[in-house]
């Protein structure tokens, strides 16, 4: 019973955080890691963060576009 | 200013999820038992309210604020980007729009196929309505907790979510139909933009970044991400059309 509950709880968080977009999860972890490890002063930090968030979104959309184009060319 | 963005974000997020929950409750009520469907709905709302009331104050009391902001910011970024990505894909034609009429038809068909065991309380309606409200509402609870706790405005966030649920319920009761005309994708895009903005701000604060204008940066972030989203929709839509035309010629 407890094992099932723990498994269901972990599955919920896996679906919620990773789901079918692992690239977004990995991207956010990398962004926060970079900002944690590389000290940035003034406006540089916020600008780098926004740039990396935009880049992660674009990569995720590009992955989906390639997948969709490949899917269409197979039909 | 960030309070206004917070109220709008939570209200829109709750509206989107409650529109989806309403479709499931209506399907359970019309195809089987209204009484059991409504009982399931209230039970779902009750469990969600208990979650907010217990987890919110506990998070504030036991987790250090800088760690909390970093954790909440990261959650908001992941969650917000998932919403935004889906909305961009739908707007650019890569993904089909969410259709409440289709969902309603599918649910009714599925529910009618299950035999009714007794004349009294219908457990299927209860469970379907409860699950619908609870699962759709869980995303709202996470948004209320993350936005409410990080801004120290948990009551405001909870009230905003609750008022959206009430508005959707009243409209649903008046028209007694699933709300398929609601511009769900635009609302989802708006929520995604706000969550990503709050997420960038709070995770940045947690990491010690210095935002210009303090939390006045949040509306600026919404505007910047909004422009980028608009450009991404245009670019993706054009690229997809080009690939479709290329396929026709090959």
PDB file of C-alpha atoms in Angstrom:
ATOM      1  CA  UNK A   1       0.000   0.000   0.000  1.00  0.00           C
ATOM      2  CA  UNK A   2       2.736   2.474   1.057  1.00  0.00           C
ATOM      3  CA  UNK A   3       4.941   1.419  -1.893  1.00  0.00           C
ATOM      4  CA  UNK A   4       2.020   2.049  -4.254  1.00  0.00           C
ATOM      5  CA  UNK A   5       1.357   5.469  -2.744  1.00  0.00           C
ATOM      6  CA  UNK A   6       5.037   6.470  -2.947  1.00  0.00           C
ATOM      7  CA  UNK A   7       5.198   5.202  -6.553  1.00  0.00           C
ATOM      8  CA  UNK A   8       2.046   7.159  -7.479  1.00  0.00           C
ATOM      9  CA  UNK A   9       3.438  10.288  -5.774  1.00  0.00           C
ATOM     10  CA  UNK A  10       6.756  10.012  -7.628  1.00  0.00           C
ATOM     11  CA  UNK A  11       4.979   9.296 -10.930  1.00  0.00           C
ATOM     12  CA  UNK A  12       2.842  12.418 -10.449  1.00  0.00           C
ATOM     13  CA  UNK A  13       5.915  14.611  -9.993  1.00  0.00           C
ATOM     14  CA  UNK A  14       7.726  12.902 -12.896  1.00  0.00           C
ATOM     15  CA  UNK A  15       4.745  13.551 -15.206  1.00  0.00           C
ATOM     16  CA  UNK A  16       4.370  17.057 -13.843  1.00  0.00           C
ATOM     17  CA  UNK A  17       8.008  18.123 -14.150  1.00  0.00           C
ATOM     18  CA  UNK A  18       9.348  16.036 -17.026  1.00  0.00           C
ATOM     19  CA  UNK A  19       6.399  14.471 -18.886  1.00  0.00           C
ATOM     20  CA  UNK A  20       6.810  14.601 -22.665  1.00  0.00           C
ATOM     21  CA  UNK A  21       9.135  17.636 -22.587  1.00  0.00           C
ATOM     22  CA  UNK A  22      12.366  16.445 -20.919  1.00  0.00           C
ATOM     23  CA  UNK A  23      14.302  19.114 -22.843  1.00  0.00           C
ATOM     24  CA  UNK A  24      12.485  21.856 -20.890  1.00  0.00           C
ATOM     25  CA  UNK A  25      13.306  20.218 -17.559  1.00  0.00           C
ATOM     26  CA  UNK A  26      16.959  19.717 -18.509  1.00  0.00           C
ATOM     27  CA  UNK A  27      17.116  23.277 -19.884  1.00  0.00           C
ATOM     28  CA  UNK A  28      15.837  24.848 -16.659  1.00  0.00           C
ATOM     29  CA  UNK A  29      18.190  22.765 -14.510  1.00  0.00           C
ATOM     30  CA  UNK A  30      21.116  23.832 -16.731  1.00  0.00           C
ATOM     31  CA  UNK A  31      20.085  27.526 -16.632  1.00  0.00           C
ATOM     32  CA  UNK A  32      19.886  27.541 -12.840  1.00  0.00           C
ATOM     33  CA  UNK A  33      23.152  25.591 -12.616  1.00  0.00           C
ATOM     34  CA  UNK A  34      24.984  28.070 -14.867  1.00  0.00           C
ATOM     35  CA  UNK A  35      23.626  31.080 -12.955  1.00  0.00           C
ATOM     36  CA  UNK A  36      24.598  29.436  -9.656  1.00  0.00           C
ATOM     37  CA  UNK A  37      28.150  28.569 -10.741  1.00  0.00           C
ATOM     38  CA  UNK A  38      29.046  31.676 -12.797  1.00  0.00           C
ATOM     39  CA  UNK A  39      28.920  34.875 -10.733  1.00  0.00           C
ATOM     40  CA  UNK A  40      27.225  37.726 -12.647  1.00  0.00           C
ATOM     41  CA  UNK A  41      26.862  41.326 -11.526  1.00  0.00           C
ATOM     42  CA  UNK A  42      24.309  44.036 -12.282  1.00  0.00           C
ATOM     43  CA  UNK A  43      21.994  43.607 -15.233  1.00  0.00           C
ATOM     44  CA  UNK A  44      24.103  40.808 -16.803  1.00  0.00           C
ATOM     45  CA  UNK A  45      22.569  38.043 -14.655  1.00  0.00           C
ATOM     46  CA  UNK A  46      18.905  38.852 -15.463  1.00  0.00           C
ATOM     47  CA  UNK A  47      19.748  39.329 -19.169  1.00  0.00           C
ATOM     48  CA  UNK A  48      21.575  35.983 -19.370  1.00  0.00           C
ATOM     49  CA  UNK A  49      18.677  34.291 -17.602  1.00  0.00           C
ATOM     50  CA  UNK A  50      16.032  35.701 -19.990  1.00  0.00           C
ATOM     51  CA  UNK A  51      18.225  34.822 -22.999  1.00  0.00           C
ATOM     52  CA  UNK A  52      18.679  31.230 -21.829  1.00  0.00           C
ATOM     53  CA  UNK A  53      14.945  30.802 -21.091  1.00  0.00           C
ATOM     54  CA  UNK A  54      14.117  32.028 -24.618  1.00  0.00           C
ATOM     55  CA  UNK A  55      16.790  29.704 -26.090  1.00  0.00           C
ATOM     56  CA  UNK A  56      15.399  26.691 -24.162  1.00  0.00           C
ATOM     57  CA  UNK A  57      11.855  27.444 -25.397  1.00  0.00           C
ATOM     58  CA  UNK A  58      13.067  27.796 -28.997  1.00  0.00           C
ATOM     59  CA  UNK A  59      14.991  24.494 -28.807  1.00  0.00           C
ATOM     60  CA  UNK A  60      11.931  22.675 -27.425  1.00  0.00           C
ATOM     61  CA  UNK A  61       9.724  24.101 -30.212  1.00  0.00           C
ATOM     62  CA  UNK A  62      12.320  23.204 -32.847  1.00  0.00           C
ATOM     63  CA  UNK A  63      12.430  19.601 -31.523  1.00  0.00           C
ATOM     64  CA  UNK A  64       8.622  19.406 -31.869  1.00  0.00           C
ATOM     65  CA  UNK A  65       8.696  20.940 -35.377  1.00  0.00           C
ATOM     66  CA  UNK A  66      11.275  18.382 -36.552  1.00  0.00           C
ATOM     67  CA  UNK A  67       9.211  15.565 -35.036  1.00  0.00           C
ATOM     68  CA  UNK A  68       6.028  16.805 -36.725  1.00  0.00           C
ATOM     69  CA  UNK A  69       7.745  17.260 -40.130  1.00  0.00           C
ATOM     70  CA  UNK A  70       9.232  13.754 -39.887  1.00  0.00           C
ATOM     71  CA  UNK A  71       5.809  12.362 -38.930  1.00  0.00           C
ATOM     72  CA  UNK A  72       4.155  14.118 -41.905  1.00  0.00           C
ATOM     73  CA  UNK A  73       6.772  12.896 -44.388  1.00  0.00           C
ATOM     74  CA  UNK A  74       6.158   9.282 -43.281  1.00  0.00           C
ATOM     75  CA  UNK A  75       2.396   9.485 -44.061  1.00  0.00           C
TER      76      UNK A  75
ATOM     77  CA  UNK B   1       2.021  45.892  -9.647  1.00  0.00           C
ATOM     78  CA  UNK B   2       3.140  42.267  -9.133  1.00  0.00           C
ATOM     79  CA  UNK B   3      -0.113  41.710  -7.162  1.00  0.00           C
ATOM     80  CA  UNK B   4      -2.116  42.615 -10.269  1.00  0.00           C
ATOM     81  CA  UNK B   5      -0.096  40.186 -12.404  1.00  0.00           C
ATOM     82  CA  UNK B   6      -0.488  37.531  -9.680  1.00  0.00           C
ATOM     83  CA  UNK B   7      -4.293  37.942  -9.523  1.00  0.00           C
ATOM     84  CA  UNK B   8      -4.615  37.839 -13.331  1.00  0.00           C
ATOM     85  CA  UNK B   9      -2.303  34.794 -13.634  1.00  0.00           C
ATOM     86  CA  UNK B  10      -4.132  32.786 -10.958  1.00  0.00           C
ATOM     87  CA  UNK B  11      -7.598  33.839 -12.200  1.00  0.00           C
ATOM     88  CA  UNK B  12      -6.805  32.854 -15.812  1.00  0.00           C
ATOM     89  CA  UNK B  13      -5.115  29.574 -14.818  1.00  0.00           C
ATOM     90  CA  UNK B  14      -8.038  28.631 -12.584  1.00  0.00           C
ATOM     91  CA  UNK B  15     -10.555  29.591 -15.315  1.00  0.00           C
ATOM     92  CA  UNK B  16      -8.816  27.413 -17.936  1.00  0.00           C
ATOM     93  CA  UNK B  17      -8.674  24.394 -15.624  1.00  0.00           C
ATOM     94  CA  UNK B  18     -12.223  24.883 -14.321  1.00  0.00           C
ATOM     95  CA  UNK B  19     -13.612  25.083 -17.885  1.00  0.00           C
ATOM     96  CA  UNK B  20     -12.044  21.644 -18.478  1.00  0.00           C
ATOM     97  CA  UNK B  21     -13.363  20.327 -15.134  1.00  0.00           C
ATOM     98  CA  UNK B  22     -16.845  21.698 -15.922  1.00  0.00           C
ATOM     99  CA  UNK B  23     -16.970  19.643 -19.139  1.00  0.00           C
ATOM    100  CA  UNK B  24     -16.267  16.443 -17.170  1.00  0.00           C
ATOM    101  CA  UNK B  25     -18.809  17.307 -14.424  1.00  0.00           C
ATOM    102  CA  UNK B  26     -21.469  18.123 -17.042  1.00  0.00           C
ATOM    103  CA  UNK B  27     -20.774  14.833 -18.849  1.00  0.00           C
ATOM    104  CA  UNK B  28     -21.114  12.885 -15.563  1.00  0.00           C
ATOM    105  CA  UNK B  29     -24.265  14.788 -14.554  1.00  0.00           C
ATOM    106  CA  UNK B  30     -26.164  14.630 -17.847  1.00  0.00           C
ATOM    107  CA  UNK B  31     -25.289  11.027 -18.679  1.00  0.00           C
ATOM    108  CA  UNK B  32     -25.730   9.488 -15.193  1.00  0.00           C
ATOM    109  CA  UNK B  33     -26.592  11.324 -11.947  1.00  0.00           C
ATOM    110  CA  UNK B  34     -26.535  15.065 -11.212  1.00  0.00           C
ATOM    111  CA  UNK B  35     -26.615  14.540  -7.450  1.00  0.00           C
ATOM    112  CA  UNK B  36     -23.579  12.247  -7.410  1.00  0.00           C
ATOM    113  CA  UNK B  37     -21.692  14.434  -9.916  1.00  0.00           C
ATOM    114  CA  UNK B  38     -22.230  17.518  -7.727  1.00  0.00           C
ATOM    115  CA  UNK B  39     -21.213  15.604  -4.584  1.00  0.00           C
ATOM    116  CA  UNK B  40     -18.025  14.522  -6.371  1.00  0.00           C
ATOM    117  CA  UNK B  41     -17.389  18.140  -7.426  1.00  0.00           C
ATOM    118  CA  UNK B  42     -17.749  19.491  -3.883  1.00  0.00           C
ATOM    119  CA  UNK B  43     -15.581  16.686  -2.484  1.00  0.00           C
ATOM    120  CA  UNK B  44     -12.874  17.564  -5.046  1.00  0.00           C
ATOM    121  CA  UNK B  45     -13.002  21.274  -4.184  1.00  0.00           C
ATOM    122  CA  UNK B  46     -12.833  20.428  -0.455  1.00  0.00           C
ATOM    123  CA  UNK B  47      -9.693  18.278  -0.845  1.00  0.00           C
ATOM    124  CA  UNK B  48      -8.031  21.013  -2.951  1.00  0.00           C
ATOM    125  CA  UNK B  49      -8.875  23.664  -0.325  1.00  0.00           C
ATOM    126  CA  UNK B  50      -7.409  21.468   2.448  1.00  0.00           C
ATOM    127  CA  UNK B  51      -4.199  21.089   0.409  1.00  0.00           C
ATOM    128  CA  UNK B  52      -3.828  24.883   0.054  1.00  0.00           C
ATOM    129  CA  UNK B  53      -4.654  25.541   3.716  1.00  0.00           C
ATOM    130  CA  UNK B  54      -2.187  22.959   5.055  1.00  0.00           C
ATOM    131  CA  UNK B  55       0.716  23.144   2.589  1.00  0.00           C
ATOM    132  CA  UNK B  56       0.815  26.948   2.175  1.00  0.00           C
ATOM    133  CA  UNK B  57       1.469  27.974   5.797  1.00  0.00           C
ATOM    134  CA  UNK B  58       3.728  24.919   6.338  1.00  0.00           C
ATOM    135  CA  UNK B  59       5.967  25.901   3.398  1.00  0.00           C
ATOM    136  CA  UNK B  60       6.221  29.471   4.699  1.00  0.00           C
ATOM    137  CA  UNK B  61       7.012  28.336   8.229  1.00  0.00           C
ATOM    138  CA  UNK B  62       9.560  25.567   7.670  1.00  0.00           C
ATOM    139  CA  UNK B  63      11.446  26.354   4.414  1.00  0.00           C
ATOM    140  CA  UNK B  64      14.005  29.230   4.326  1.00  0.00           C
ATOM    141  CA  UNK B  65      12.782  32.020   2.037  1.00  0.00           C
ATOM    142  CA  UNK B  66      15.799  32.035  -0.375  1.00  0.00           C
ATOM    143  CA  UNK B  67      15.585  28.247  -0.916  1.00  0.00           C
ATOM    144  CA  UNK B  68      11.804  28.538  -1.234  1.00  0.00           C
ATOM    145  CA  UNK B  69      12.110  31.250  -3.908  1.00  0.00           C
ATOM    146  CA  UNK B  70      14.653  29.223  -5.904  1.00  0.00           C
ATOM    147  CA  UNK B  71      12.545  26.055  -5.694  1.00  0.00           C
ATOM    148  CA  UNK B  72       9.282  27.866  -6.467  1.00  0.00           C
ATOM    149  CA  UNK B  73      10.916  29.839  -9.285  1.00  0.00           C
ATOM    150  CA  UNK B  74      12.214  26.629 -10.868  1.00  0.00           C
ATOM    151  CA  UNK B  75       8.770  24.987 -10.567  1.00  0.00           C
ATOM    152  CA  UNK B  76       7.070  28.047 -12.085  1.00  0.00           C
ATOM    153  CA  UNK B  77       9.595  28.135 -14.949  1.00  0.00           C
ATOM    154  CA  UNK B  78       9.078  24.457 -15.811  1.00  0.00           C
ATOM    155  CA  UNK B  79       5.298  24.633 -15.433  1.00  0.00           C
ATOM    156  CA  UNK B  80       5.004  27.973 -17.253  1.00  0.00           C
ATOM    157  CA  UNK B  81       7.199  26.881 -20.164  1.00  0.00           C
ATOM    158  CA  UNK B  82       5.093  23.712 -20.564  1.00  0.00           C
ATOM    159  CA  UNK B  83       1.906  25.844 -20.833  1.00  0.00           C
ATOM    160  CA  UNK B  84       3.565  28.392 -23.119  1.00  0.00           C
ATOM    161  CA  UNK B  85       5.058  25.725 -25.405  1.00  0.00           C
ATOM    162  CA  UNK B  86       1.677  24.025 -25.799  1.00  0.00           C
ATOM    163  CA  UNK B  87      -0.069  27.344 -26.537  1.00  0.00           C
ATOM    164  CA  UNK B  88       2.602  28.332 -29.124  1.00  0.00           C
ATOM    165  CA  UNK B  89       2.308  24.928 -30.837  1.00  0.00           C
ATOM    166  CA  UNK B  90      -1.487  25.290 -31.010  1.00  0.00           C
ATOM    167  CA  UNK B  91      -1.342  28.890 -32.269  1.00  0.00           C
ATOM    168  CA  UNK B  92       1.123  27.988 -35.010  1.00  0.00           C
ATOM    169  CA  UNK B  93      -0.930  24.996 -36.191  1.00  0.00           C
ATOM    170  CA  UNK B  94       1.455  22.256 -35.083  1.00  0.00           C
ATOM    171  CA  UNK B  95      -0.974  20.951 -32.483  1.00  0.00           C
ATOM    172  CA  UNK B  96      -4.771  20.657 -32.626  1.00  0.00           C
ATOM    173  CA  UNK B  97      -6.781  23.123 -30.503  1.00  0.00           C
ATOM    174  CA  UNK B  98      -8.428  21.740 -27.353  1.00  0.00           C
ATOM    175  CA  UNK B  99     -12.089  21.098 -28.172  1.00  0.00           C
ATOM    176  CA  UNK B 100     -14.510  20.978 -25.213  1.00  0.00           C
ATOM    177  CA  UNK B 101     -17.392  19.716 -27.409  1.00  0.00           C
ATOM    178  CA  UNK B 102     -15.321  16.703 -28.491  1.00  0.00           C
ATOM    179  CA  UNK B 103     -14.228  15.986 -24.914  1.00  0.00           C
ATOM    180  CA  UNK B 104     -17.885  16.195 -23.751  1.00  0.00           C
ATOM    181  CA  UNK B 105     -19.122  13.786 -26.463  1.00  0.00           C
ATOM    182  CA  UNK B 106     -16.315  11.336 -25.712  1.00  0.00           C
ATOM    183  CA  UNK B 107     -16.950  11.410 -21.940  1.00  0.00           C
ATOM    184  CA  UNK B 108     -20.734  10.985 -22.321  1.00  0.00           C
ATOM    185  CA  UNK B 109     -20.255   8.017 -24.666  1.00  0.00           C
ATOM    186  CA  UNK B 110     -17.803   6.392 -22.247  1.00  0.00           C
ATOM    187  CA  UNK B 111     -20.021   6.989 -19.190  1.00  0.00           C
ATOM    188  CA  UNK B 112     -23.210   5.716 -20.842  1.00  0.00           C
ATOM    189  CA  UNK B 113     -21.443   2.441 -21.657  1.00  0.00           C
ATOM    190  CA  UNK B 114     -20.896   1.742 -17.925  1.00  0.00           C
ATOM    191  CA  UNK B 115     -23.956  -0.035 -16.428  1.00  0.00           C
ATOM    192  CA  UNK B 116     -25.707   1.666 -13.471  1.00  0.00           C
ATOM    193  CA  UNK B 117     -25.649  -0.716 -10.497  1.00  0.00           C
ATOM    194  CA  UNK B 118     -28.234   0.842  -8.126  1.00  0.00           C
ATOM    195  CA  UNK B 119     -30.974   3.473  -8.298  1.00  0.00           C
ATOM    196  CA  UNK B 120     -29.494   5.549  -5.449  1.00  0.00           C
ATOM    197  CA  UNK B 121     -26.062   7.153  -5.402  1.00  0.00           C
ATOM    198  CA  UNK B 122     -24.062   6.625  -8.591  1.00  0.00           C
ATOM    199  CA  UNK B 123     -20.443   5.955  -7.669  1.00  0.00           C
ATOM    200  CA  UNK B 124     -19.250   6.335 -11.282  1.00  0.00           C
ATOM    201  CA  UNK B 125     -20.573   9.929 -11.530  1.00  0.00           C
ATOM    202  CA  UNK B 126     -19.096  10.740  -8.143  1.00  0.00           C
ATOM    203  CA  UNK B 127     -15.640   9.354  -8.969  1.00  0.00           C
ATOM    204  CA  UNK B 128     -15.531  10.863 -12.478  1.00  0.00           C
ATOM    205  CA  UNK B 129     -16.570  14.326 -11.221  1.00  0.00           C
ATOM    206  CA  UNK B 130     -14.205  14.101  -8.227  1.00  0.00           C
ATOM    207  CA  UNK B 131     -11.267  13.029 -10.385  1.00  0.00           C
ATOM    208  CA  UNK B 132     -12.028  15.711 -12.979  1.00  0.00           C
ATOM    209  CA  UNK B 133     -12.175  18.524 -10.443  1.00  0.00           C
ATOM    210  CA  UNK B 134      -9.249  17.212  -8.361  1.00  0.00           C
ATOM    211  CA  UNK B 135      -6.839  16.557 -11.239  1.00  0.00           C
ATOM    212  CA  UNK B 136      -7.622  19.782 -13.102  1.00  0.00           C
ATOM    213  CA  UNK B 137      -7.586  21.694  -9.811  1.00  0.00           C
ATOM    214  CA  UNK B 138      -4.248  20.252  -8.702  1.00  0.00           C
ATOM    215  CA  UNK B 139      -2.432  22.397 -11.273  1.00  0.00           C
ATOM    216  CA  UNK B 140      -4.286  25.432  -9.893  1.00  0.00           C
ATOM    217  CA  UNK B 141      -3.292  24.469  -6.329  1.00  0.00           C
ATOM    218  CA  UNK B 142       0.361  24.320  -7.369  1.00  0.00           C
ATOM    219  CA  UNK B 143       0.079  27.742  -9.054  1.00  0.00           C
ATOM    220  CA  UNK B 144      -1.727  29.215  -6.011  1.00  0.00           C
ATOM    221  CA  UNK B 145       0.879  27.796  -3.618  1.00  0.00           C
ATOM    222  CA  UNK B 146       3.919  28.820  -5.660  1.00  0.00           C
ATOM    223  CA  UNK B 147       2.734  32.319  -6.562  1.00  0.00           C
ATOM    224  CA  UNK B 148       0.986  32.924  -3.241  1.00  0.00           C
ATOM    225  CA  UNK B 149       3.828  31.729  -1.012  1.00  0.00           C
ATOM    226  CA  UNK B 150       6.650  33.437  -2.953  1.00  0.00           C
ATOM    227  CA  UNK B 151       4.812  36.789  -2.909  1.00  0.00           C
ATOM    228  CA  UNK B 152       3.491  36.331   0.651  1.00  0.00           C
ATOM    229  CA  UNK B 153      -0.029  36.726  -0.801  1.00  0.00           C
ATOM    230  CA  UNK B 154      -1.457  33.241  -0.337  1.00  0.00           C
ATOM    231  CA  UNK B 155      -4.948  34.485   0.616  1.00  0.00           C
ATOM    232  CA  UNK B 156      -5.109  36.781  -2.422  1.00  0.00           C
ATOM    233  CA  UNK B 157      -3.987  33.951  -4.742  1.00  0.00           C
ATOM    234  CA  UNK B 158      -6.474  31.492  -3.190  1.00  0.00           C
ATOM    235  CA  UNK B 159      -9.338  34.017  -3.439  1.00  0.00           C
ATOM    236  CA  UNK B 160      -8.493  34.721  -7.070  1.00  0.00           C
ATOM    237  CA  UNK B 161      -8.557  30.983  -7.916  1.00  0.00           C
ATOM    238  CA  UNK B 162     -11.797  30.478  -6.006  1.00  0.00           C
ATOM    239  CA  UNK B 163     -13.529  33.426  -7.685  1.00  0.00           C
ATOM    240  CA  UNK B 164     -12.560  32.044 -11.124  1.00  0.00           C
ATOM    241  CA  UNK B 165     -14.044  28.665 -10.159  1.00  0.00           C
ATOM    242  CA  UNK B 166     -17.252  30.379  -8.988  1.00  0.00           C
ATOM    243  CA  UNK B 167     -17.510  32.478 -12.191  1.00  0.00           C
ATOM    244  CA  UNK B 168     -17.029  29.371 -14.399  1.00  0.00           C
ATOM    245  CA  UNK B 169     -19.561  27.405 -12.294  1.00  0.00           C
ATOM    246  CA  UNK B 170     -22.173  30.207 -12.543  1.00  0.00           C
ATOM    247  CA  UNK B 171     -21.713  30.582 -16.313  1.00  0.00           C
ATOM    248  CA  UNK B 172     -21.827  26.789 -16.667  1.00  0.00           C
ATOM    249  CA  UNK B 173     -25.046  26.596 -14.618  1.00  0.00           C
ATOM    250  CA  UNK B 174     -26.688  29.434 -16.589  1.00  0.00           C
ATOM    251  CA  UNK B 175     -25.865  28.110 -20.054  1.00  0.00           C
ATOM    252  CA  UNK B 176     -25.938  24.453 -18.826  1.00  0.00           C
ATOM    253  CA  UNK B 177     -23.457  23.539 -21.531  1.00  0.00           C
ATOM    254  CA  UNK B 178     -19.699  22.984 -21.768  1.00  0.00           C
ATOM    255  CA  UNK B 179     -17.902  26.264 -22.459  1.00  0.00           C
ATOM    256  CA  UNK B 180     -16.436  25.586 -25.888  1.00  0.00           C
ATOM    257  CA  UNK B 181     -16.372  29.259 -26.939  1.00  0.00           C
ATOM    258  CA  UNK B 182     -13.857  30.262 -24.258  1.00  0.00           C
ATOM    259  CA  UNK B 183     -10.556  31.401 -25.884  1.00  0.00           C
ATOM    260  CA  UNK B 184      -8.729  28.701 -23.962  1.00  0.00           C
ATOM    261  CA  UNK B 185      -5.482  28.827 -25.932  1.00  0.00           C
ATOM    262  CA  UNK B 186      -5.082  32.590 -25.573  1.00  0.00           C
ATOM    263  CA  UNK B 187      -5.746  32.260 -21.837  1.00  0.00           C
ATOM    264  CA  UNK B 188      -3.226  29.423 -21.576  1.00  0.00           C
ATOM    265  CA  UNK B 189      -0.655  31.534 -23.400  1.00  0.00           C
ATOM    266  CA  UNK B 190      -1.282  34.466 -21.037  1.00  0.00           C
ATOM    267  CA  UNK B 191      -0.895  32.239 -17.972  1.00  0.00           C
ATOM    268  CA  UNK B 192       2.247  30.644 -19.414  1.00  0.00           C
ATOM    269  CA  UNK B 193       3.788  34.080 -19.989  1.00  0.00           C
ATOM    270  CA  UNK B 194       3.032  35.200 -16.449  1.00  0.00           C
ATOM    271  CA  UNK B 195       4.279  31.970 -14.853  1.00  0.00           C
ATOM    272  CA  UNK B 196       7.543  32.105 -16.827  1.00  0.00           C
ATOM    273  CA  UNK B 197       7.986  35.765 -15.801  1.00  0.00           C
ATOM    274  CA  UNK B 198       7.344  35.042 -12.109  1.00  0.00           C
ATOM    275  CA  UNK B 199       9.537  31.927 -12.373  1.00  0.00           C
ATOM    276  CA  UNK B 200      12.456  33.883 -13.890  1.00  0.00           C
ATOM    277  CA  UNK B 201      12.115  36.580 -11.248  1.00  0.00           C
ATOM    278  CA  UNK B 202      11.860  34.319  -8.190  1.00  0.00           C
ATOM    279  CA  UNK B 203      14.518  31.795  -9.222  1.00  0.00           C
ATOM    280  CA  UNK B 204      16.791  34.738 -10.074  1.00  0.00           C
ATOM    281  CA  UNK B 205      16.112  36.259  -6.642  1.00  0.00           C
ATOM    282  CA  UNK B 206      16.855  32.874  -5.038  1.00  0.00           C
ATOM    283  CA  UNK B 207      20.214  32.807  -6.863  1.00  0.00           C
ATOM    284  CA  UNK B 208      21.029  36.380  -5.807  1.00  0.00           C
ATOM    285  CA  UNK B 209      20.517  38.098  -9.205  1.00  0.00           C
ATOM    286  CA  UNK B 210      19.898  41.840  -9.051  1.00  0.00           C
ATOM    287  CA  UNK B 211      16.728  42.688 -10.954  1.00  0.00           C
ATOM    288  CA  UNK B 212      16.366  46.338 -11.981  1.00  0.00           C
ATOM    289  CA  UNK B 213      13.236  47.974 -10.421  1.00  0.00           C
ATOM    290  CA  UNK B 214      12.922  44.984  -7.986  1.00  0.00           C
ATOM    291  CA  UNK B 215       9.542  43.241  -8.548  1.00  0.00           C
ATOM    292  CA  UNK B 216       8.675  46.020 -11.035  1.00  0.00           C
ATOM    293  CA  UNK B 217      10.704  43.799 -13.403  1.00  0.00           C
ATOM    294  CA  UNK B 218       7.856  41.271 -13.551  1.00  0.00           C
ATOM    295  CA  UNK B 219       5.594  43.274 -15.960  1.00  0.00           C
ATOM    296  CA  UNK B 220       8.700  44.046 -18.075  1.00  0.00           C
ATOM    297  CA  UNK B 221       9.484  40.318 -18.202  1.00  0.00           C
ATOM    298  CA  UNK B 222       5.854  39.604 -19.254  1.00  0.00           C
ATOM    299  CA  UNK B 223       6.224  42.138 -22.089  1.00  0.00           C
ATOM    300  CA  UNK B 224       9.625  40.780 -23.241  1.00  0.00           C
ATOM    301  CA  UNK B 225       8.480  37.141 -23.188  1.00  0.00           C
ATOM    302  CA  UNK B 226       5.229  38.256 -24.897  1.00  0.00           C
ATOM    303  CA  UNK B 227       7.114  39.766 -27.850  1.00  0.00           C
ATOM    304  CA  UNK B 228       9.329  36.651 -28.114  1.00  0.00           C
ATOM    305  CA  UNK B 229       6.245  34.406 -28.019  1.00  0.00           C
ATOM    306  CA  UNK B 230       4.596  36.408 -30.819  1.00  0.00           C
ATOM    307  CA  UNK B 231       7.743  36.087 -32.959  1.00  0.00           C
ATOM    308  CA  UNK B 232       8.076  32.362 -32.213  1.00  0.00           C
ATOM    309  CA  UNK B 233       4.441  31.728 -33.252  1.00  0.00           C
ATOM    310  CA  UNK B 234       5.027  33.567 -36.561  1.00  0.00           C
ATOM    311  CA  UNK B 235       8.344  31.819 -37.229  1.00  0.00           C
ATOM    312  CA  UNK B 236       7.101  28.342 -36.330  1.00  0.00           C
ATOM    313  CA  UNK B 237       3.913  28.761 -38.340  1.00  0.00           C
ATOM    314  CA  UNK B 238       5.922  29.843 -41.415  1.00  0.00           C
ATOM    315  CA  UNK B 239       8.435  27.005 -41.046  1.00  0.00           C
ATOM    316  CA  UNK B 240       5.617  24.467 -40.726  1.00  0.00           C
ATOM    317  CA  UNK B 241       3.820  25.816 -43.805  1.00  0.00           C
ATOM    318  CA  UNK B 242       7.088  25.693 -45.780  1.00  0.00           C
ATOM    319  CA  UNK B 243       7.593  22.049 -44.772  1.00  0.00           C
ATOM    320  CA  UNK B 244       4.002  21.178 -45.809  1.00  0.00           C
ATOM    321  CA  UNK B 245       4.417  22.882 -49.215  1.00  0.00           C
ATOM    322  CA  UNK B 246       7.770  21.116 -49.666  1.00  0.00           C
ATOM    323  CA  UNK B 247       6.075  17.786 -49.006  1.00  0.00           C
ATOM    324  CA  UNK B 248       3.383  18.478 -51.625  1.00  0.00           C
ATOM    325  CA  UNK B 249       6.027  19.173 -54.302  1.00  0.00           C
ATOM    326  CA  UNK B 250       8.193  16.169 -53.442  1.00  0.00           C
TER     327      UNK B 250
END
